[in-house]
mmCIF file of C-alpha atoms in Angstrom:
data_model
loop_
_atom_site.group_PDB
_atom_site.id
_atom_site.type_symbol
_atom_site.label_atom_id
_atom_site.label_comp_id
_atom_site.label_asym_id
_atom_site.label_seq_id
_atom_site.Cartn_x
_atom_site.Cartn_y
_atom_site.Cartn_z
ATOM 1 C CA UNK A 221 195.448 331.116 71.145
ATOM 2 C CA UNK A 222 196.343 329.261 74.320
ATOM 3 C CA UNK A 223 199.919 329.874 73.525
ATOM 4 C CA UNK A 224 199.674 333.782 72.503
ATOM 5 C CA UNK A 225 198.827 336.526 74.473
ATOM 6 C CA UNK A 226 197.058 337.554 76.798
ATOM 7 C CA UNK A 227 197.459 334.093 78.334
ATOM 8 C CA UNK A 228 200.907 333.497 77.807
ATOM 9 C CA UNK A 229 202.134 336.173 79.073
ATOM 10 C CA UNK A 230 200.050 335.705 82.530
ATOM 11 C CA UNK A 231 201.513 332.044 82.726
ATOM 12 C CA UNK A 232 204.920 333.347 84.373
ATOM 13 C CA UNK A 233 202.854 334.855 87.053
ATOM 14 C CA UNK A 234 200.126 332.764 87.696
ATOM 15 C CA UNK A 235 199.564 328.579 87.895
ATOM 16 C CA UNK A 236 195.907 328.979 86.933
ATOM 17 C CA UNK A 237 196.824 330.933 83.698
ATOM 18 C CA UNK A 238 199.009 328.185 83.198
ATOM 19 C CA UNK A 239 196.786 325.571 83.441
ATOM 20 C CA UNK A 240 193.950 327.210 81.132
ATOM 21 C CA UNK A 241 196.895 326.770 78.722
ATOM 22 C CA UNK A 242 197.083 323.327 79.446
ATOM 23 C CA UNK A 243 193.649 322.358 79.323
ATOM 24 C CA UNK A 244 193.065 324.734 75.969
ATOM 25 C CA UNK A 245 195.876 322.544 74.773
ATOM 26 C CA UNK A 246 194.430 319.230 75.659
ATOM 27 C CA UNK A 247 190.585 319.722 75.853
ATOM 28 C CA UNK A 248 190.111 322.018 72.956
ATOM 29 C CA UNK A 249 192.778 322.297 70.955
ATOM 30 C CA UNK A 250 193.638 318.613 70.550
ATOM 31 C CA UNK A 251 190.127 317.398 69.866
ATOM 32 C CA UNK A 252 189.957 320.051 67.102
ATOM 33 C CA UNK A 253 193.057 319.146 65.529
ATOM 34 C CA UNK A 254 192.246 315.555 65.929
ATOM 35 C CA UNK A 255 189.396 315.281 63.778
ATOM 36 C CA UNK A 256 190.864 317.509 60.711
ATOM 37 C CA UNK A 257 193.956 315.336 60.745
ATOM 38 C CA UNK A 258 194.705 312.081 60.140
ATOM 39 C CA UNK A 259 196.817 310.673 62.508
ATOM 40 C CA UNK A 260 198.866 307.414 62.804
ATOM 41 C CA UNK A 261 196.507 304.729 63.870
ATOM 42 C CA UNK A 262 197.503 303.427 67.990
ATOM 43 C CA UNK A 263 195.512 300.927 70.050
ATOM 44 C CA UNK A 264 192.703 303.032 71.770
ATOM 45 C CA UNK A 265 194.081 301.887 75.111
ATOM 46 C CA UNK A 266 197.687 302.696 74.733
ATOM 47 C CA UNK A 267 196.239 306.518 73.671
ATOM 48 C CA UNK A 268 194.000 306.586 76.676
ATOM 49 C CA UNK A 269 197.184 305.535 78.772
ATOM 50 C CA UNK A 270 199.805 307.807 77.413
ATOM 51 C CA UNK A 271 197.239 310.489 77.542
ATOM 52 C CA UNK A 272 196.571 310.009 81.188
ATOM 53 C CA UNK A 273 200.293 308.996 81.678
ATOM 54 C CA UNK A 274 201.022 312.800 80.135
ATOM 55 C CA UNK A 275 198.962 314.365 83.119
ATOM 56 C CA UNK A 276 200.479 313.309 85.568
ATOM 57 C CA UNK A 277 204.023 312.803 84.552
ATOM 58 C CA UNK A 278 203.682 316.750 83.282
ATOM 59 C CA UNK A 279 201.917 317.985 86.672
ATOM 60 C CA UNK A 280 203.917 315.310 89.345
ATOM 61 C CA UNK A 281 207.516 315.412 88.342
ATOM 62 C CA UNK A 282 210.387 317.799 88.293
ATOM 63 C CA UNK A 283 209.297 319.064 84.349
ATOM 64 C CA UNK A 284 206.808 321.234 85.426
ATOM 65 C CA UNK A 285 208.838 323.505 87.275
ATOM 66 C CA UNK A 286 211.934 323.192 84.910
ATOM 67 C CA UNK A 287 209.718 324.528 82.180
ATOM 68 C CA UNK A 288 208.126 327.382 83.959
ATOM 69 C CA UNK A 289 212.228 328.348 83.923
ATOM 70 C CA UNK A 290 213.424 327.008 80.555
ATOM 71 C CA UNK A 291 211.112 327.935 77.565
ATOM 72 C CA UNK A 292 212.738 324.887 75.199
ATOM 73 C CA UNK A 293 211.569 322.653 78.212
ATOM 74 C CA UNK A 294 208.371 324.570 77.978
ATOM 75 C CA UNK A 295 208.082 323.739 74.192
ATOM 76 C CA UNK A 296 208.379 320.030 75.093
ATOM 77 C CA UNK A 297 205.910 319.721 77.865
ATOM 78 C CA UNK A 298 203.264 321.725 75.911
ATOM 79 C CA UNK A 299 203.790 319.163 72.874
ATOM 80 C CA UNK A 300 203.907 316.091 75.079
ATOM 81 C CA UNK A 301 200.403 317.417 76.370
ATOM 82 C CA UNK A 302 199.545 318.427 72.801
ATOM 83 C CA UNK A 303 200.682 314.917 71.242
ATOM 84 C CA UNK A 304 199.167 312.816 73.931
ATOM 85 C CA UNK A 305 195.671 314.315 74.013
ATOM 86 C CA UNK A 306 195.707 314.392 69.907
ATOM 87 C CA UNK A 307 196.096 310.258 70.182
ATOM 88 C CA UNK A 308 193.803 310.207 73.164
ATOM 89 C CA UNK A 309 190.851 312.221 71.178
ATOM 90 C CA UNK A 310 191.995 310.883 67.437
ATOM 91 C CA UNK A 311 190.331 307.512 68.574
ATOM 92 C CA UNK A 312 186.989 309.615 69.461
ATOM 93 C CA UNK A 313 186.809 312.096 66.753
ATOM 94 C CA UNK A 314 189.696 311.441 64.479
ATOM 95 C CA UNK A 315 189.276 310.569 60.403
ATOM 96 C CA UNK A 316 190.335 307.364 61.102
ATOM 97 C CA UNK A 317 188.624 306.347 64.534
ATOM 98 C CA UNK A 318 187.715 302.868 64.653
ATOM 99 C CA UNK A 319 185.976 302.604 67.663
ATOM 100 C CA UNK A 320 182.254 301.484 68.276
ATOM 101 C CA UNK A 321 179.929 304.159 69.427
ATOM 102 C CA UNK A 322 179.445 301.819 73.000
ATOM 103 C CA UNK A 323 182.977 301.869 73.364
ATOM 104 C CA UNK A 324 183.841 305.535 72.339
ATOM 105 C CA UNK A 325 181.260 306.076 75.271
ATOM 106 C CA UNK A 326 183.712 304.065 77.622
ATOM 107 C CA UNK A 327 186.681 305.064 77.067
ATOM 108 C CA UNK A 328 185.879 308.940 77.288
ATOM 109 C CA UNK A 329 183.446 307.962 80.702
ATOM 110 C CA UNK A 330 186.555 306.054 82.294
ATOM 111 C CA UNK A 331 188.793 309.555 81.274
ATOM 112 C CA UNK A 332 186.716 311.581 83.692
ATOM 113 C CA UNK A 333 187.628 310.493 86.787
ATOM 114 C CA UNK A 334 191.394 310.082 85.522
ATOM 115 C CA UNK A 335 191.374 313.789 85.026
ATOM 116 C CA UNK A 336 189.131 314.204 88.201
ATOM 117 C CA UNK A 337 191.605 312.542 90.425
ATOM 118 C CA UNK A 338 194.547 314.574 88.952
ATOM 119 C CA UNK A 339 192.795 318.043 89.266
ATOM 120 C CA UNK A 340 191.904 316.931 93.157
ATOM 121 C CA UNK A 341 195.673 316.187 93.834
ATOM 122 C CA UNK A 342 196.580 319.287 92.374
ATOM 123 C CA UNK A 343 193.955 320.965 94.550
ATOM 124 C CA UNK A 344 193.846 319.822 97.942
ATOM 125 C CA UNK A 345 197.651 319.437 98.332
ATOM 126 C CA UNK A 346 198.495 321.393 101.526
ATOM 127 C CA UNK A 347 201.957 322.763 100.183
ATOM 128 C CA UNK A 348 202.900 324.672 96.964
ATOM 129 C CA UNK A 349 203.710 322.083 94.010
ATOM 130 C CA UNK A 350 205.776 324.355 92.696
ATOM 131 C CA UNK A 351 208.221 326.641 93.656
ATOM 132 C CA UNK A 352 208.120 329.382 90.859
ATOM 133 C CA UNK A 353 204.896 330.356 91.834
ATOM 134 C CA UNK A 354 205.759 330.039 95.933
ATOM 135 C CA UNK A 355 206.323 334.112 95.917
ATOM 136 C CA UNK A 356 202.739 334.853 94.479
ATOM 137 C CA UNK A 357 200.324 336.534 96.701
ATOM 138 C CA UNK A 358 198.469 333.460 97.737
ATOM 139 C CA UNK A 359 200.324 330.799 96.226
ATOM 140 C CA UNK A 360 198.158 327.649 97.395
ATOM 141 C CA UNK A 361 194.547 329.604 96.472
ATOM 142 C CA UNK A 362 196.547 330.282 93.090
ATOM 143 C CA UNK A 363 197.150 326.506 93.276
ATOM 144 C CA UNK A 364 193.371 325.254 94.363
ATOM 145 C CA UNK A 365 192.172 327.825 91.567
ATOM 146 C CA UNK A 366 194.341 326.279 88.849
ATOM 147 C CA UNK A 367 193.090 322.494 90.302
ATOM 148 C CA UNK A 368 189.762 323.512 89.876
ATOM 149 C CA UNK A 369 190.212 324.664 86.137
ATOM 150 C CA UNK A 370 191.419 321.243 85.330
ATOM 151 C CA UNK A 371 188.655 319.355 87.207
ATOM 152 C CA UNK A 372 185.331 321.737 86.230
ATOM 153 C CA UNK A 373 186.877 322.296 82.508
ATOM 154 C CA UNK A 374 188.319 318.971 81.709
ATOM 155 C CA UNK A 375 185.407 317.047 83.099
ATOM 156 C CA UNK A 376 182.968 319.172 81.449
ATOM 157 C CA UNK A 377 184.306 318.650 78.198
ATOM 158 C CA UNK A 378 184.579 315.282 78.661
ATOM 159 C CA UNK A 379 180.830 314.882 79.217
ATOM 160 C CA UNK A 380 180.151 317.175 76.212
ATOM 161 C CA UNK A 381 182.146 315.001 74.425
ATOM 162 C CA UNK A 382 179.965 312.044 75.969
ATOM 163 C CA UNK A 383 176.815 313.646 75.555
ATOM 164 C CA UNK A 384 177.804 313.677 71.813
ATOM 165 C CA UNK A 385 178.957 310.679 70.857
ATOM 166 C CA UNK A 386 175.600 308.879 73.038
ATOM 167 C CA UNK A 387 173.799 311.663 70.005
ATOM 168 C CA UNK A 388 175.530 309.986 67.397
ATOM 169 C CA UNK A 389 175.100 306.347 68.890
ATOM 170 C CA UNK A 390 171.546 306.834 68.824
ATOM 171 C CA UNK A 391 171.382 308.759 65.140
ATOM 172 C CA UNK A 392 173.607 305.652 63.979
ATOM 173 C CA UNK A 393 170.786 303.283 65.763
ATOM 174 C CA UNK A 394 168.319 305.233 64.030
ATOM 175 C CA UNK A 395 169.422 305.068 60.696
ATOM 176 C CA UNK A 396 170.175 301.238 60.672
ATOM 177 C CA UNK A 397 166.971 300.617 62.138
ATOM 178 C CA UNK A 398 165.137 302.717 58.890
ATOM 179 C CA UNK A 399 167.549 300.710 56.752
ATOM 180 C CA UNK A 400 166.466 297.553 57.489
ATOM 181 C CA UNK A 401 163.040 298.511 57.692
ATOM 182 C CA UNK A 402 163.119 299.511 53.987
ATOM 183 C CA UNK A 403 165.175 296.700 53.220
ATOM 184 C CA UNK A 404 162.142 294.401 54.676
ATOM 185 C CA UNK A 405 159.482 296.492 52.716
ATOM 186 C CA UNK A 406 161.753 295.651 49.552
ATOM 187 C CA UNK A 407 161.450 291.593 49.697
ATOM 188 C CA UNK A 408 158.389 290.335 48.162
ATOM 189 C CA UNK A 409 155.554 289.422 50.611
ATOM 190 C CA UNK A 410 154.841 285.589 51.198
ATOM 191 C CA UNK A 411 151.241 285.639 49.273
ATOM 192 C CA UNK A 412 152.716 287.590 46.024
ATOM 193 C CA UNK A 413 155.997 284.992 46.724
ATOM 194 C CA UNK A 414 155.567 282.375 44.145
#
């Protein structure tokens, strides 16, 4: 969807239609795609770096503005986005996550201010990033707008994504704790012991 129309075809003219596509790509479309698919396992903290890595190399260097001219570039930085956010939320909600609920918890908390800090530099820049979208109408409110998708959406997903996993930390809890209380109702009593 983020890579059809309507919103495709609004990316040429517009940076915040082009970052909805990003984010879509990275904060809903990866994590949906991550847990129906198993993916190669990676150390959680080399995903969380080449996911963060992704950001800004994507939004800070020359590739962003080659791709808004170059549609096989385009292809590439939308599945560098695509591939690092799959190995960033494949250790959250992936098949094969390893992860302990505590540190799940942790490594999408610590991801928030990542993507906060890259939405604010996108944001409160003073000059246009990039120079495709230079001859807009108002190219640095188009730019502020498109800074504040990234930080509201990405950050809100990420505490979704918190919010849920602390849910499932404390059903987890919950259900060892009943486990080992019927475990300890199944061993004899001392006075019937012997």
């Amino acid at each position: 969807m983020a890579l059809s129309p309507p919103v495709d075809a609004r990316t040429d003219a517009t940076l915040a239609a082009h970052m909805v596509q990003h984010v879509a790509l990275t904060m809903a479309a990866a994590p949906l795609l991550a847990a129906g698919v198993r993916l190669p396992r990676v150390h959680p903290l080399i995903a969380w770096v080449v996911f963060a890595a992704t950001g800004w190399l994507v939004h800070f260097t020359p590739l962003f503005e080659t791709a808004t001219d170059n549609v096989p570039v385009h292809v590439f930085e939308h599945a560098l986005l695509l591939g690092g956010a799959l190995l960033f939320w494949a250790q959250v909600v992936g098949r094969g996550a390893t992860m302990s609920h505590p540190l799940r918890l942790l490594y999408l908390v610590v991801a928030m201010p990542q993507n906060t800090f890259l939405a604010l530099a996108i944001f409160s820049t003073k000059r246009v990033l990039y120079p495709h979208y230079a001859g807009g109408k108002d190219p640095l409110a188009d730019q502020r707008l498109a800074g504040g998708i990234m930080w509201v959406a990405g950050d809100l997903v990420l505490l979704v994504a918190v919010l849920v996993v602390a849910a499932a930390w404390a059903r987890h809890e919950e259900r060892q704790t009943r486990a080992s209380e019927e475990a300890a109702d199944q061993l004899p009593s001392p006075r019937t012991a012997g």
